[in-house]
Structures are given as structure tokens and as C-alpha cells.
Coordinates of C-alpha atoms in Angstrom, one line a residue:
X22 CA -25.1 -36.5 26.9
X23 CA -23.6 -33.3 26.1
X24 CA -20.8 -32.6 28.6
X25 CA -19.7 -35.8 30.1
X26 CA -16.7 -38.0 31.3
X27 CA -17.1 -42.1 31.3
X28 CA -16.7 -46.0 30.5
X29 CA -18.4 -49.5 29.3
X30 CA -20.0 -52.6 31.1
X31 CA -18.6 -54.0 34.3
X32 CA -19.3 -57.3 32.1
X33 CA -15.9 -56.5 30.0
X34 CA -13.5 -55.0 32.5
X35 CA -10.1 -56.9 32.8
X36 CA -7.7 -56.3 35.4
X37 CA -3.5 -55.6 34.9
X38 CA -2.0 -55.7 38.1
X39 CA 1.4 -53.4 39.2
X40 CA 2.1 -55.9 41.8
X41 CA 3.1 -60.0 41.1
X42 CA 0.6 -62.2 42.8
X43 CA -1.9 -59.3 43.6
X44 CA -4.8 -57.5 42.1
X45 CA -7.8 -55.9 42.7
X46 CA -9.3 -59.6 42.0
X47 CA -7.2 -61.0 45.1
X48 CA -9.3 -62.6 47.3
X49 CA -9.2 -61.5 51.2
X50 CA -10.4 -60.5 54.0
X51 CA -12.2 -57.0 53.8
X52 CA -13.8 -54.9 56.5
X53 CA -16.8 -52.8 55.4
X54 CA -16.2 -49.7 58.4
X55 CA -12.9 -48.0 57.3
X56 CA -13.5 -45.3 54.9
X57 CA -11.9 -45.3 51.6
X58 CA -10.1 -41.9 50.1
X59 CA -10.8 -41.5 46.1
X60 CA -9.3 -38.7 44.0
X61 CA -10.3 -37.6 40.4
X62 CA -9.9 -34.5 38.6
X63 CA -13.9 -34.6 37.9
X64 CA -15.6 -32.2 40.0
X65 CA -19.2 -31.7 40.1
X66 CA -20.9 -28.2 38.6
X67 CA -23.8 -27.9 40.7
X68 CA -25.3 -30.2 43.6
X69 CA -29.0 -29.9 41.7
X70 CA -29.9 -32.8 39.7
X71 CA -32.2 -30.7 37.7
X72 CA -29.5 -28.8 36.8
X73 CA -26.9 -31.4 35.6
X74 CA -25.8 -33.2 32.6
X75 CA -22.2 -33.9 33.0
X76 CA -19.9 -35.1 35.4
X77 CA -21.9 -34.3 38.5
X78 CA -23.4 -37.4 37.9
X79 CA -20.5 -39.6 39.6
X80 CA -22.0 -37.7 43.5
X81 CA -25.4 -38.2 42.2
X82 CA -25.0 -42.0 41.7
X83 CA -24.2 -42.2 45.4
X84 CA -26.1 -40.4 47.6
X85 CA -29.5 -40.0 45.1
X86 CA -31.6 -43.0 44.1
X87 CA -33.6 -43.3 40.9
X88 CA -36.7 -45.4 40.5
X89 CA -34.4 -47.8 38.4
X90 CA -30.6 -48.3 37.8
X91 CA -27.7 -50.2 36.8
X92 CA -26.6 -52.8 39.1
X93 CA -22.9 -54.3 38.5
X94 CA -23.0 -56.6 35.8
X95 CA -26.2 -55.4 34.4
X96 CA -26.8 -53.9 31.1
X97 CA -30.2 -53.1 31.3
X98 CA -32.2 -50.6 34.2
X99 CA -32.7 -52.9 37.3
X100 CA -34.7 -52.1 40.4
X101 CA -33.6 -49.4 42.5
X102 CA -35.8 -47.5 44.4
X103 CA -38.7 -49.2 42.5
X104 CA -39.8 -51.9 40.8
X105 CA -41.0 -50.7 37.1
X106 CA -41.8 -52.2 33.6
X107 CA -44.4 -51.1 30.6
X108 CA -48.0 -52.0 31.4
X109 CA -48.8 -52.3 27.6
X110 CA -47.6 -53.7 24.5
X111 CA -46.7 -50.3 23.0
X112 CA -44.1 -49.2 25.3
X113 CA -46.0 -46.4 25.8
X114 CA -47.0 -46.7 29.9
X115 CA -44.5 -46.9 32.4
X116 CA -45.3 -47.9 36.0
X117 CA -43.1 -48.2 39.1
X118 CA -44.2 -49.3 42.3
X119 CA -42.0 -48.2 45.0
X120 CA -40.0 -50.1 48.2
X121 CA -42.5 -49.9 50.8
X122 CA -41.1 -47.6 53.7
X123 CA -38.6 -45.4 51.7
X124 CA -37.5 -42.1 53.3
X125 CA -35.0 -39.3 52.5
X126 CA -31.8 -38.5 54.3
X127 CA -33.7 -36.0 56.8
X128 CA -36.5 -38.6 57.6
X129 CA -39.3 -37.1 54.9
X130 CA -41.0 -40.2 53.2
X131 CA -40.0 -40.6 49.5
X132 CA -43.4 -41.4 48.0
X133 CA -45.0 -41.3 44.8
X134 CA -45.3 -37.7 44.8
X135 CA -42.2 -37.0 45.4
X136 CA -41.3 -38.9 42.6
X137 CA -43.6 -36.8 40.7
X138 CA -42.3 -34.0 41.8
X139 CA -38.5 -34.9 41.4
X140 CA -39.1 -35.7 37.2
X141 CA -41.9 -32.6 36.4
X142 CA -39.4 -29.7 38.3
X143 CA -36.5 -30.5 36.1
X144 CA -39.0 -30.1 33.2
X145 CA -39.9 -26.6 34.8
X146 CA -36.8 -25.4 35.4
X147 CA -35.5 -26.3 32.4
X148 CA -31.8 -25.8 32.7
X149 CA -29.2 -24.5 30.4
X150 CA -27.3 -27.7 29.9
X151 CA -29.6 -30.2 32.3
X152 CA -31.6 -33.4 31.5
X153 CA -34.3 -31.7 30.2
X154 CA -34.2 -33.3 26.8
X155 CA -34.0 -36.6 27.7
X156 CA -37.2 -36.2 28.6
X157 CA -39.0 -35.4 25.5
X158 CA -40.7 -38.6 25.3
X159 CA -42.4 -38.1 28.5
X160 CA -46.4 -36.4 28.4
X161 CA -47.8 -36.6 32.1
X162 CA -46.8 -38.3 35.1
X163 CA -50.0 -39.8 37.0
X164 CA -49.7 -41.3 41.0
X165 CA -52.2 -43.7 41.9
X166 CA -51.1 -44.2 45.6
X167 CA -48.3 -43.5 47.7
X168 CA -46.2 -46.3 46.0
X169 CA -47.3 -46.2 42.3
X170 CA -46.5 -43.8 39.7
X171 CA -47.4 -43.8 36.0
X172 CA -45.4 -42.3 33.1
X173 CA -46.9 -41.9 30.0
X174 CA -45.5 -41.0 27.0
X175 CA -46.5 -39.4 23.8
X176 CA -44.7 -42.0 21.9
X177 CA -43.2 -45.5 22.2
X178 CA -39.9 -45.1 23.7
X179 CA -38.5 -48.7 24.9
X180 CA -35.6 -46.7 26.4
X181 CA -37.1 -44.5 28.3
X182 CA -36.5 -47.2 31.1
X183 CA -32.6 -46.1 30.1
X184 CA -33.7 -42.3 30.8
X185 CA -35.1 -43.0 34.4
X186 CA -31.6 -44.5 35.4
X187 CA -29.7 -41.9 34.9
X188 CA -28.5 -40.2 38.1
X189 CA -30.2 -36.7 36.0
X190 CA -33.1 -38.7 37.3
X191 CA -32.5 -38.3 40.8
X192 CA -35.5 -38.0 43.5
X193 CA -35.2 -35.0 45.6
X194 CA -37.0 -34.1 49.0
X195 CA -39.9 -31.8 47.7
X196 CA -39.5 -30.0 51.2
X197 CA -35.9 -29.6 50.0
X198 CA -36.2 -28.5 46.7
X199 CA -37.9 -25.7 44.9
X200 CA -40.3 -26.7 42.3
X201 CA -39.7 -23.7 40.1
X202 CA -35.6 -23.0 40.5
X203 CA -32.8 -24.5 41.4
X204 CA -31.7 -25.0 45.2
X205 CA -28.6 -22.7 46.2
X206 CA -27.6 -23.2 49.5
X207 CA -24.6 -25.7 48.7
X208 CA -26.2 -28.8 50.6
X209 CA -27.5 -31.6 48.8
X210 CA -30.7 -34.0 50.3
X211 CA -31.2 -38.0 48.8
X212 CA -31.7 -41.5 49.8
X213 CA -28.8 -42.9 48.5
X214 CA -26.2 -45.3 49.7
X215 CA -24.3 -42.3 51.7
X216 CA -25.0 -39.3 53.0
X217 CA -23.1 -35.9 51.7
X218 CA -21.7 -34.9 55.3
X219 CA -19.4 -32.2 54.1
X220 CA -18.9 -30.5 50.6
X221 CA -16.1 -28.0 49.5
X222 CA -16.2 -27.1 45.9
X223 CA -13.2 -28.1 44.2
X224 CA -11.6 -29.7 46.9
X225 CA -13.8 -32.1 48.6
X226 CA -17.0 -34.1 49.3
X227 CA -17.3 -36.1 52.6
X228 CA -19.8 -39.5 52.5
X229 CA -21.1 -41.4 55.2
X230 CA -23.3 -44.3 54.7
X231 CA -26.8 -43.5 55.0
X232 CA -28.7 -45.5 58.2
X233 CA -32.2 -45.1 56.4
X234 CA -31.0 -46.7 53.0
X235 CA -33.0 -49.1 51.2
X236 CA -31.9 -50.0 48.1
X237 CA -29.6 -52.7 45.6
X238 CA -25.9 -51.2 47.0
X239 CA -24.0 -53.7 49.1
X240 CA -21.4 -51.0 51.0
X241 CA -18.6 -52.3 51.6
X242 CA -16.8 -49.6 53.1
X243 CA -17.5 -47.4 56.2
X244 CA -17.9 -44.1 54.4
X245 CA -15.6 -42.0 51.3
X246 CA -14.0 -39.3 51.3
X247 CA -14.1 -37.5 47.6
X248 CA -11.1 -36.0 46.6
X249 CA -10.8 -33.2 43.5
X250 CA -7.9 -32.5 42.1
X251 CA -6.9 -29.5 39.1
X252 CA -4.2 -31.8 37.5
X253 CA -3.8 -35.2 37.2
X254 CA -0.2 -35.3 37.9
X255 CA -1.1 -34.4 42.0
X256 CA -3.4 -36.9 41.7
X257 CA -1.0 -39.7 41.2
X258 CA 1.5 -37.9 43.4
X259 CA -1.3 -38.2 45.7
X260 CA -1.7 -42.1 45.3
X261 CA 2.0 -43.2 45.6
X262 CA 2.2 -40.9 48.7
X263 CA -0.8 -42.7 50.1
X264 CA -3.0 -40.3 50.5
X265 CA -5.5 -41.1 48.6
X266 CA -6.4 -45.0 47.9
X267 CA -7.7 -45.0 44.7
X268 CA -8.5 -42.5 41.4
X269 CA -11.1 -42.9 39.0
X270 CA -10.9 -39.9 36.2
X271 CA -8.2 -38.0 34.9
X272 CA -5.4 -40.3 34.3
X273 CA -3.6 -39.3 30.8
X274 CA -2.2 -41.7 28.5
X275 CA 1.7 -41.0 29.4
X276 CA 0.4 -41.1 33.3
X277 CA -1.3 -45.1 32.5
X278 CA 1.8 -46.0 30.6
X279 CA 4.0 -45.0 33.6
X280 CA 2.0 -46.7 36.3
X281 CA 2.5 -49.9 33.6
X282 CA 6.0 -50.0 34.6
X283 CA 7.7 -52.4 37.0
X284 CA 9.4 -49.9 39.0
X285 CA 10.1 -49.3 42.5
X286 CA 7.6 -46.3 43.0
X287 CA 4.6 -48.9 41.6
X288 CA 5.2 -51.6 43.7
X289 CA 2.3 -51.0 46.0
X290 CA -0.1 -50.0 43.1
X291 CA -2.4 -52.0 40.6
X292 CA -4.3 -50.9 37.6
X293 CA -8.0 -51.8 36.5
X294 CA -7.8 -51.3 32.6
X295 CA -12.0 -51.2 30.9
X296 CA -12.8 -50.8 27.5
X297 CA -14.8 -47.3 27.5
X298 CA -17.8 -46.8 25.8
X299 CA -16.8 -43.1 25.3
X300 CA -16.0 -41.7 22.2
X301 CA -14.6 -38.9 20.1
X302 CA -15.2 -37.6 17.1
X303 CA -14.8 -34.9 14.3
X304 CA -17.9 -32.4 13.5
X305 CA -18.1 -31.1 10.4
X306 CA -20.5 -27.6 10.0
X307 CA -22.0 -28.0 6.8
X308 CA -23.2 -24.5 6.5
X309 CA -19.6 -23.5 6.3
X310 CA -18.1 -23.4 2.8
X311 CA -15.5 -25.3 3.4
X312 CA -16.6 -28.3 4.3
X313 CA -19.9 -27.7 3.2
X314 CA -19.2 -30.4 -0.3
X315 CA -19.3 -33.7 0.9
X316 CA -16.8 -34.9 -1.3
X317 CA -14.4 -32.6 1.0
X318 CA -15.8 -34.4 3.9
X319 CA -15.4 -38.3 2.2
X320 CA -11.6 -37.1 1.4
X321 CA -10.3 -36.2 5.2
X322 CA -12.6 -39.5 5.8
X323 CA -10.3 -41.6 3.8
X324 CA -7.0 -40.0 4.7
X325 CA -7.2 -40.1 8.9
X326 CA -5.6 -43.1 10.0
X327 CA -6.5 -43.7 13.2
X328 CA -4.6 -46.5 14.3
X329 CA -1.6 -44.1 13.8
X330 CA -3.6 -41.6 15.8
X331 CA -4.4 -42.8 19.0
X332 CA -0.8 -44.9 18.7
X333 CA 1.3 -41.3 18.3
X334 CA -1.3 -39.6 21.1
X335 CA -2.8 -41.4 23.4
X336 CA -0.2 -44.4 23.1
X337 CA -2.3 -47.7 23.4
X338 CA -4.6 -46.4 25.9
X339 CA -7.5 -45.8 23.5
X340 CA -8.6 -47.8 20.1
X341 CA -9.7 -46.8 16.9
X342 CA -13.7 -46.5 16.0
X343 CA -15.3 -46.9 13.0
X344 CA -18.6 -46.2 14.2
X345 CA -20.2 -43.8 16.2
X346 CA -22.1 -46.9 18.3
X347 CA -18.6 -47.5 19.8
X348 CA -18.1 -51.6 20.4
X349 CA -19.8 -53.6 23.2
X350 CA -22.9 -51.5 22.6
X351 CA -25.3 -53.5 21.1
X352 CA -25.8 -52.4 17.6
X353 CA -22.2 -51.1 17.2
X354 CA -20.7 -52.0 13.3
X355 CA -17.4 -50.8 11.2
X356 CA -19.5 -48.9 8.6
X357 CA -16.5 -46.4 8.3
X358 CA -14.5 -48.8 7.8
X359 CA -16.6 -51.0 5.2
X360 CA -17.1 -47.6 3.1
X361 CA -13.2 -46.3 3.0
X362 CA -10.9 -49.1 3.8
X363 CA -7.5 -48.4 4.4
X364 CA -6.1 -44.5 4.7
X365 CA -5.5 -44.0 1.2
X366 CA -4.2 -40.3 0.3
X367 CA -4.3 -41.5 -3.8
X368 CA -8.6 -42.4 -3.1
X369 CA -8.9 -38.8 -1.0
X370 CA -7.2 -37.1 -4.3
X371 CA -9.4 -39.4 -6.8
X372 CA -12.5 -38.4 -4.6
X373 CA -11.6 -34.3 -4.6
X374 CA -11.1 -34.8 -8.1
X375 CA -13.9 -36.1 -9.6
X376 CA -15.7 -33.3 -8.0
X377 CA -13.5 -30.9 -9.7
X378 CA -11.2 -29.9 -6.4
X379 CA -7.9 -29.8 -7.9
X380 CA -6.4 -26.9 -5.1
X381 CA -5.7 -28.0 -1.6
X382 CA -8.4 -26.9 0.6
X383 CA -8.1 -25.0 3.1
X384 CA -9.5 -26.0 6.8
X385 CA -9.8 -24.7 10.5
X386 CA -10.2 -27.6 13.1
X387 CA -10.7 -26.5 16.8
X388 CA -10.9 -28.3 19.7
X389 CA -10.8 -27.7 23.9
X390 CA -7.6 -27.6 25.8
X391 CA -8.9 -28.3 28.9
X392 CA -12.0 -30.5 28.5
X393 CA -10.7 -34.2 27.8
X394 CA -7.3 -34.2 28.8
X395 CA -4.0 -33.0 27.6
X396 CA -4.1 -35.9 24.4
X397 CA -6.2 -33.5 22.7
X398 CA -3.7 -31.2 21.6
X399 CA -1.7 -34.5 20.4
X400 CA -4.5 -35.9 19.1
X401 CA -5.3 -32.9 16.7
X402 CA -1.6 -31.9 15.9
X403 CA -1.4 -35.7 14.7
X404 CA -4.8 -35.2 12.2
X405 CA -2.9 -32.0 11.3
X406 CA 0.1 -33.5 9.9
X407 CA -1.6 -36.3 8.2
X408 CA -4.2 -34.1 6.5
X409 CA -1.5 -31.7 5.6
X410 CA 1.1 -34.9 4.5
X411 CA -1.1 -35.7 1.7
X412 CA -0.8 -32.8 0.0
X413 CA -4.6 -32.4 -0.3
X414 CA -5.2 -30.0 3.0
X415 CA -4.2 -27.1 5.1
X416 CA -4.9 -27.8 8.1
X417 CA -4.9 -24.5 10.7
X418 CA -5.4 -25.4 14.1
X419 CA -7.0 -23.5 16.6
X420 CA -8.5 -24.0 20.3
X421 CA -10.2 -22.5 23.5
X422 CA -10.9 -23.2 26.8
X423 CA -14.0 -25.5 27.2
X424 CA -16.7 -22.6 28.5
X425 CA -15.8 -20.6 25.6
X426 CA -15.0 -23.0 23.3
X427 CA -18.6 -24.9 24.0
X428 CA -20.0 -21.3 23.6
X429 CA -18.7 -21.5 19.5
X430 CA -20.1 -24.2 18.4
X431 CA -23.2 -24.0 20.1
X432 CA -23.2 -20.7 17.6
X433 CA -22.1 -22.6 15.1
X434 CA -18.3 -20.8 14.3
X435 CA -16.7 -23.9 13.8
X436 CA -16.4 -25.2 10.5
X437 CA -14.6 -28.8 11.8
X438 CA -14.5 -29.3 15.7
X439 CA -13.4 -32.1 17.5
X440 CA -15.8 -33.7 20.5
X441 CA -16.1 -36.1 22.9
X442 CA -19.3 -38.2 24.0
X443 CA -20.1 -40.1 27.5
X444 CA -23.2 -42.4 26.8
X445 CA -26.1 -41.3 29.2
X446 CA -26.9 -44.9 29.2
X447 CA -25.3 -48.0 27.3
X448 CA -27.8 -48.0 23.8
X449 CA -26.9 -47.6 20.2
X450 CA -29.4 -45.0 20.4
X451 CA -28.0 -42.7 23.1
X452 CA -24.7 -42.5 20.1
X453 CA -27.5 -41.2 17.4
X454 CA -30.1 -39.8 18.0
X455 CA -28.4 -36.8 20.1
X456 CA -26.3 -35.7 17.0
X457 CA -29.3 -35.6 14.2
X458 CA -32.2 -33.1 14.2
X459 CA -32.6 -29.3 13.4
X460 CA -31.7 -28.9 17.2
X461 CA -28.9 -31.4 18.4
X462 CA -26.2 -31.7 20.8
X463 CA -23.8 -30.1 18.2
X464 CA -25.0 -26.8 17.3
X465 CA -24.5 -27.6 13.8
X466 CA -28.1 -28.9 12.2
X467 CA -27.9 -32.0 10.9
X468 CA -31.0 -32.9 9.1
X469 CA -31.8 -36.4 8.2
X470 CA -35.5 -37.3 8.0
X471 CA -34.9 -41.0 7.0
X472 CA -33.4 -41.1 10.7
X473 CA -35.4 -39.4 12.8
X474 CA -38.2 -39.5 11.4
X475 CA -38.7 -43.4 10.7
X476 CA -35.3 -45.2 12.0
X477 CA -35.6 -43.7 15.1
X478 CA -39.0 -44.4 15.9
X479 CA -39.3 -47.6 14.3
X480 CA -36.3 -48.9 16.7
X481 CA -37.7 -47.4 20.1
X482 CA -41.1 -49.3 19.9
X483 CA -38.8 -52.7 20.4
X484 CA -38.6 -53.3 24.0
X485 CA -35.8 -55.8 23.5
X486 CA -32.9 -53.5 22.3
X487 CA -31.0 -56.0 20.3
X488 CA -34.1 -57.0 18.0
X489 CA -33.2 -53.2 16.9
X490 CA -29.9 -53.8 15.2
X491 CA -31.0 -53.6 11.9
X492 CA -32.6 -50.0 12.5
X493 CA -29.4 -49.0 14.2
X494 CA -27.2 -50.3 11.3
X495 CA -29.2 -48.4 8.1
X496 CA -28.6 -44.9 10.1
X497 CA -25.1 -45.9 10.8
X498 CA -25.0 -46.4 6.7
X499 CA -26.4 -43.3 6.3
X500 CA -24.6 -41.6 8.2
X501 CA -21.6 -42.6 6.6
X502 CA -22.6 -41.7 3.3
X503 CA -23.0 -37.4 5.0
X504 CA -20.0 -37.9 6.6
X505 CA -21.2 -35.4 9.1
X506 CA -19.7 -37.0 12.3
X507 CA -16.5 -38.6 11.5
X508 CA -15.6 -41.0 14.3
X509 CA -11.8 -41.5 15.8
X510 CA -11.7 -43.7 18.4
X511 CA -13.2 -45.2 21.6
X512 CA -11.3 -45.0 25.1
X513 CA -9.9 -47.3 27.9
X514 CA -10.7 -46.3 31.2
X515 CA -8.6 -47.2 34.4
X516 CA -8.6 -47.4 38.0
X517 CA -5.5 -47.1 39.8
X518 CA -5.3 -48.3 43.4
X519 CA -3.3 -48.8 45.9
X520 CA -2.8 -53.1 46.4
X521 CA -4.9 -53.2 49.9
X522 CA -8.0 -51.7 48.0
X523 CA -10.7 -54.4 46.5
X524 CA -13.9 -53.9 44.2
X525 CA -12.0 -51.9 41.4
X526 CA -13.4 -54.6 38.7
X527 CA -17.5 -53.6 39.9
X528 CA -17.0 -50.4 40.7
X529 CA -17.8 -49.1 37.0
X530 CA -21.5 -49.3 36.3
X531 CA -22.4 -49.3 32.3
X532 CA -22.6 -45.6 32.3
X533 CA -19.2 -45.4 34.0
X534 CA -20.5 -43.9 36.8
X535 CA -18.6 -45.0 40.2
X536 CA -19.9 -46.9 42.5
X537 CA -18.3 -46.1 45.8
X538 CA -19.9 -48.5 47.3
X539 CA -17.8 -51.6 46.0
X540 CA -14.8 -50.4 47.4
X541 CA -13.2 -52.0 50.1
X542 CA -9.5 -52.1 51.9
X543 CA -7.8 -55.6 52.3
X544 CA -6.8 -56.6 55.7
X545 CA -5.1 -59.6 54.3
X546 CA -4.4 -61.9 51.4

């Protein structure tokens, strides 16, 4: 997805506790009617489904349904507001039959048309930076009754399943929501676990469970209350202050080390560590002379060493990545790895050499200050002085706001930017296929017919994902071999709590959306 925050499968969470004796594992007596109070310094852009691809999703997960989703524990789309599979052999016909008796919030019945109608208006609005082009697979949507909808595609696309459990797939009351634009009176209208009872942008959103709900969400609290916060640091003074019980974005690497600690001021905290199946990763603009060899592209390839790299900037809290499929994805390999070995400044000068680049070249890197966290301006000061340690490259560093610098390389005035990706759902294909193509979620045009043209295709008509593997490691190989995307490294993704709070461990689904519904405060141990 192009703008998103996130995490891996529930399946490989591990739990480090602040506290001897306790975790978020404890077992306990819980009560599901107190409400729980969770801060995070990701705040939704707009309360429109149709509108979002980024990090409005975590609302959208919890007071939307979708016809399908990811249950905890689950790695591939599950019932959730229907039951659905392919009809034929060619993954080419989708069909959902939906819970008998569902309604919206406001009473309206949520039937097939709505669902109809919740899918074909975010093709007609067509939002700068919504879900739009996740659907490109879909030709018509057909109802046969109240309860059963069709999709049908124009090709065969075994993830399109993926696609409909995204919270961009959200149904919306038709008698709610404009067919043609976006709704603008700041309220918000699903049939979701919880009901959005209050919303103040930027500060807070107030949930209440939802009487009408029918659905796969066991809530196990009374309600949330949704709190946003501009830095991280008042977010954890938040937490040790008990006013919030939990966070689930923002926490920076110094900020995880710290809570780590034995000390007096963590005692009553605990930690949920994940591995995250978000990555990031260096884009290089071809069209731009000076990285427009690829022999300048393979060099900077074989000189970042990112073990020192996320050691020196993110300090244990992330892990290097050799691939762009990061690992636990199905489909993920060490290609970069395989191809360059070691970080080897006398192979970079070998490699510049042989293609007759005997003067350092010169190179402008930019990233975002204020997009993934304050380890980005660490992270790229760190690629800096390596590039420019070998001798080989000058590295000039240069950055911009996210808005404006987004704006750039959607242009395409970067010759080398640095970006981040949050999987839209957990397949080795949601970490290609967004990045190749004339148009792409870069800006920068990276053409590779071999990929999309036959990889691609050929791996979308296999309903079971892993029987794919091979498809997905020949574009990983070729992509290696541009050196287009140069990936860095993968994150970890924590939950701190306070030690009454349960359900941290399955409260990340496999798009590492949370699940308010999982959490739960202790009454004792």
C-alpha cells in the first residue's frame, strides 16, 4: 500500500515482559465491560473508506466489516460478514453469501446491494491516494439476492480474496454515503464490532460496542477510547502516568530500549515485541543520470551493510532484509544476499571499475522527516557515512516533510529516496507487484515485462499461495539483477501495556491492523 504503518502474523508474536512473573500471557480473570484507553501517534486522514489507503485503516478495522477478514491466528481471508470462495477453477468468480439478518449501526439492512454499492463507489470516486488500484482485477459486480453477491474479474487473481479483507474494503450504509463523492460531515456509519460514538481529529475517537454486531470479533472489553498523540514521547509519558493503558504505533527505537530496562518507572509495564512484516527500502530513479548505470546501483548494493545499519539507528529493534518479500511471508528469500555477500567496499570499486567509473560519484538521497519516525534521519546519516567511507561516493543528504516530500517523487525529482512499505495484506505479491509497471507506487517507472507480464500472472492463477514460490523467487532474481529497489531491513513492532491489560499477543491481525477487540483489563492473577 502506498502510505501505511504496520506488522506480521499473530502466529509469530513473542512476548518480553517489564514485570517478573507477569505478561500480557498471564492468565486471569478478565471482565469484558470496562473500557480500555489506547494511545498511538497514528491518526486517521479521513473517516471515508473510499478515500483511504494508509493508516486510517486501524478505525476502519473496528467499526466497518468486510465480506472477509483476518481472524487472529489466521493467514489467509476468513469469514467476516460473509461467507465467500471462487465458484470456478480459474479464480476468476468470486461469490459471497452474506450472515443472514445483518444491519448497519443506524438499523438499515446491509444486503447485497449494499455491498455492491460499498466496492463500485470507491471505483467512482476514485480517490487521490485510496484503494482504487487494488481493484484493478475486478470487471462487474453482479447480486443475485439479498445475500449473494458475485465478483467477477477480468483475470485470474487468487488474491483478490486478500483485496476484499482489507478494511479499504469496508461496507458503508448506501443511505449514508454518496455514490459519486466522498461523505463530509465528520461522522462515520458501519457494522463493526463498535460504534464510533465521538470523533475529534487529532485528538480522539470514542468506541462503544455495537448491540446489532454480527460478526467473528469476541469483545472483550466494554468499549475504547482512541487516543492520538503528535509525539511519541507524551505517549509513553502518558502510559507510565496511567492514562492511557496501552499504545500500539509510534514507539521509536531509543523509546523500546528504555521501556526494556528494569527500572523503577517500568515496573508496572510489559512489552509485546512482533516481528513486522514492514519494510524499507532504497529507490533508485533510473531516469536520473546518476544512478541511471546499473553498475552504480550494484556498487551502493555491495557496500550498505545493514546489520551495522539498523544496529547504529534503530538499535536492535529492526533486522536486516535481503529481500523485498520481507520473512514470514510466504515466498520471502535472501536473493540480495545470495548475489553480493558480505559489504565489500574492494567488490563495489571492482564493479565501478569494470564499467569504467574511476571518479567517485556523486549522489543525492532524500528521505521524510516525519513519516516513519525519528530513525530515519539516523538511518540515512548511517548509509551516508558508509557510502562516503569507501571512498567510492558522495553522499548529499537531503529531506522534506512527508506531504511535500511524497509530492517529489511522485514527480519523479529524486534520483535515490528512501521508503517504507505496510503490506495491504500478508502475500509475496502485495511486496512486488506495487513497485513494477510504467505506473507504480513509486513514481519512478520501473519496467519489467518478464514480471508483469508473465510472473505475475502466472502466480495469481494459484489459489494456494505457497504453490507460487517459485514465481515469486525468479522476480525476486530479477529484481536483484536492476537493483532498482534496494532493500534494508524489516521492523519489530511492539505493544506496550500497562501489567492489568490482556490480549496484547492477538491483538495484531496479519496486516497489523489492531484489533481492539482483544483487549481486556486483569482483575486478578
Amino acid at each position: 500500500m502506498f502510505n501505511r504503518t504496520s506488522l506480521q502474523a499473530a502466529a509469530a508474536l513473542a512476548s518480553i515482559s517489564l514485570v517478573s512473573g507477569c505478561s500480557l500471557f498471564s492468565d486471569g480473570e478478565s471482565t469484558g465491560e470496562q473500557r480500555i484507553v489506547v494511545g498511538t501517534t497514528s491518526s486517521p486522514t479521513t473517516l471515508d473508506p473510499a478515500a483511504a489507503w494508509d493508516n486510517s485503516w486501524e478505525l476502519y478495522r473496528n467499526v466497518f466489516q468486510t465480506l472477509v477478514s483476518f481472524p487472529t491466528g489466521s493467514t489467509t481471508p476468513q469469514s467476516d460478514a460473509a461467507d465467500c470462495k471462487f465458484s470456478d477453477t480459474a479464480s476468476r468468480i468470486f461469490e459471497c453469501k452474506l450472515i443472514d439478518g445483518l444491519t448497519f449501526s443506524n438499523g438499515h439492512k446491509l444486503d447485497a446491494k449494499a455491498v455492491q454499492y460499498s466496492i463500485e463507489r470507491i471505483r467512482t470516486i476514485d480517490a487521490d491516494g485510496g484503494p482504487n488500484g487494488m481493484l484493478g482485477s475486478l470487471d462487474k459486480i453482479e447480486t443475485v439476492d439479498d445475500r449473494t453477491v458475485v465478483f467477477k474479474l477480468n483475470k485470474p487473481d487468487a488474491t483478490f480474496p486478500f483485496v476484499l479483507a482489507t478494511p479499504a474494503m469496508s461496507l458503508v450504509d448506501p443511505a449514508e454515503y454518496p455514490a459519486d463523492k466522498l461523505r463530509e460531515d465528520g461522522k462515520l456509519t458501519g457494522s463493526g464490532p463498535y460504534v464510533l460514538d465521538d470523533y475529534v481529529e487529532g485528538d480522539k475517537a470514542e468506541l462503544t460496542k455495537n448491540p446489532t454486531y454480527k460478526g467473528f470479533a469476541d469483545r472483550k472489553n466494554g468499549g475504547v477510547t482512541i487516543r492520538y498523540f503528535k509525539e511519541s514521547e507524551a505517549m509513553v509519558t502518558a502510559l507510565r502516568e496511567e492514562e492511557i493503558d496501552a499504545t500500539y504505533r509510534g514507539l521509536t527505537a531509543e523509546e523500546v530500549v528504555d521501556l526494556q530496562e528494569d527500572t523503577p518507572e517500568n515496573e508496572k509495564l510489559q512489552l509485546v515485541e512482533s516481528t513486522g512484516a514492514d519494510i524499507r527500502y532504497l529507490v533508485f530513479n533510473a531516469r536520473d543520470s546518476s544512478v541511471a548505470k546499473e553498475p552504480v546501483r550494484k556498487a551502493i548494493a555491495q557496500i550498505v551493510d545493514r546489520e551495522e545499519l539498523v544496529d547504529k539507528a534503530y538499535k536492535g529493534t529492526a533486522e536486516p532484509l535481503y529481500s523485498m518479500v520481507p520473512k514470514g511471508i510466504a515466498g520471502h528469500t535472501t536473493e540480495f544476499f545470495d548475489a553480493f555477500g558480505e559489504p565489500s567496499v574492494t567488490k563495489a570499486k571492482s564493479i565501478l571499475r569494470e564499467a569504467g567509473i574511476t571518479k567517485p560519484v556523486e549522489l543525492t538521497f532524500w528521505y521524510t522527516t516525519d513519516r516513519y519516525g525519528s530513525g530515519t534521519a539516523l538511518e540515512f546519516a548511517e548509509l551516508k557515512r558508509q557510502l562516503d567511507a569507501s571512498g567510492l561516493f558522495k553522499v548529499n543528504l537531503r529531506s522534506k516533510p512527508w506531504k511535500e516530500f511524497a509530492a517529489g517523487y511522485q514527480k519523479g525529482e529524486y534520483p535515490v529516496f528512501g521508503r517504507g512499505w505496510f503490506p495491504d495484506f500478508p502475500d509475496a505479491d502485495n511486496f512486488i507487484a506495487p513497485f513494477v509497471g510504467k505506473q507504480n507506487a513509486l513514481g519512478t517507472p520501473y519496467v519489467s515485462p518478464r514480471i508483469t507480464d508473465e510472473i505475475l500472472p502466472k502466480s495469481r492463477r494459484e489459489s494456494d499461495r505457497g504453490a507460487a514460490a517459485e514465481e515469486f523467487k525468479e522476480a525476486q532474481e530479477i529484481m536483484v539483477d536492476d537493483v532498482r529497489l534496494l532493500p534494508l531491513w524489516q521492523g519489530k513492532l511492539y505493544i506496550a501495556a500497562g501489567e492489568d491489560i490482556a490480549g496484547g499477543e492477538r491483538a495484531l491481525d496479519p496486516q497489523t491492523v489492531m484489533q481492539m477487540w482483544e483487549l481486556s483489563r486483569r482483575t486478578s492473577w
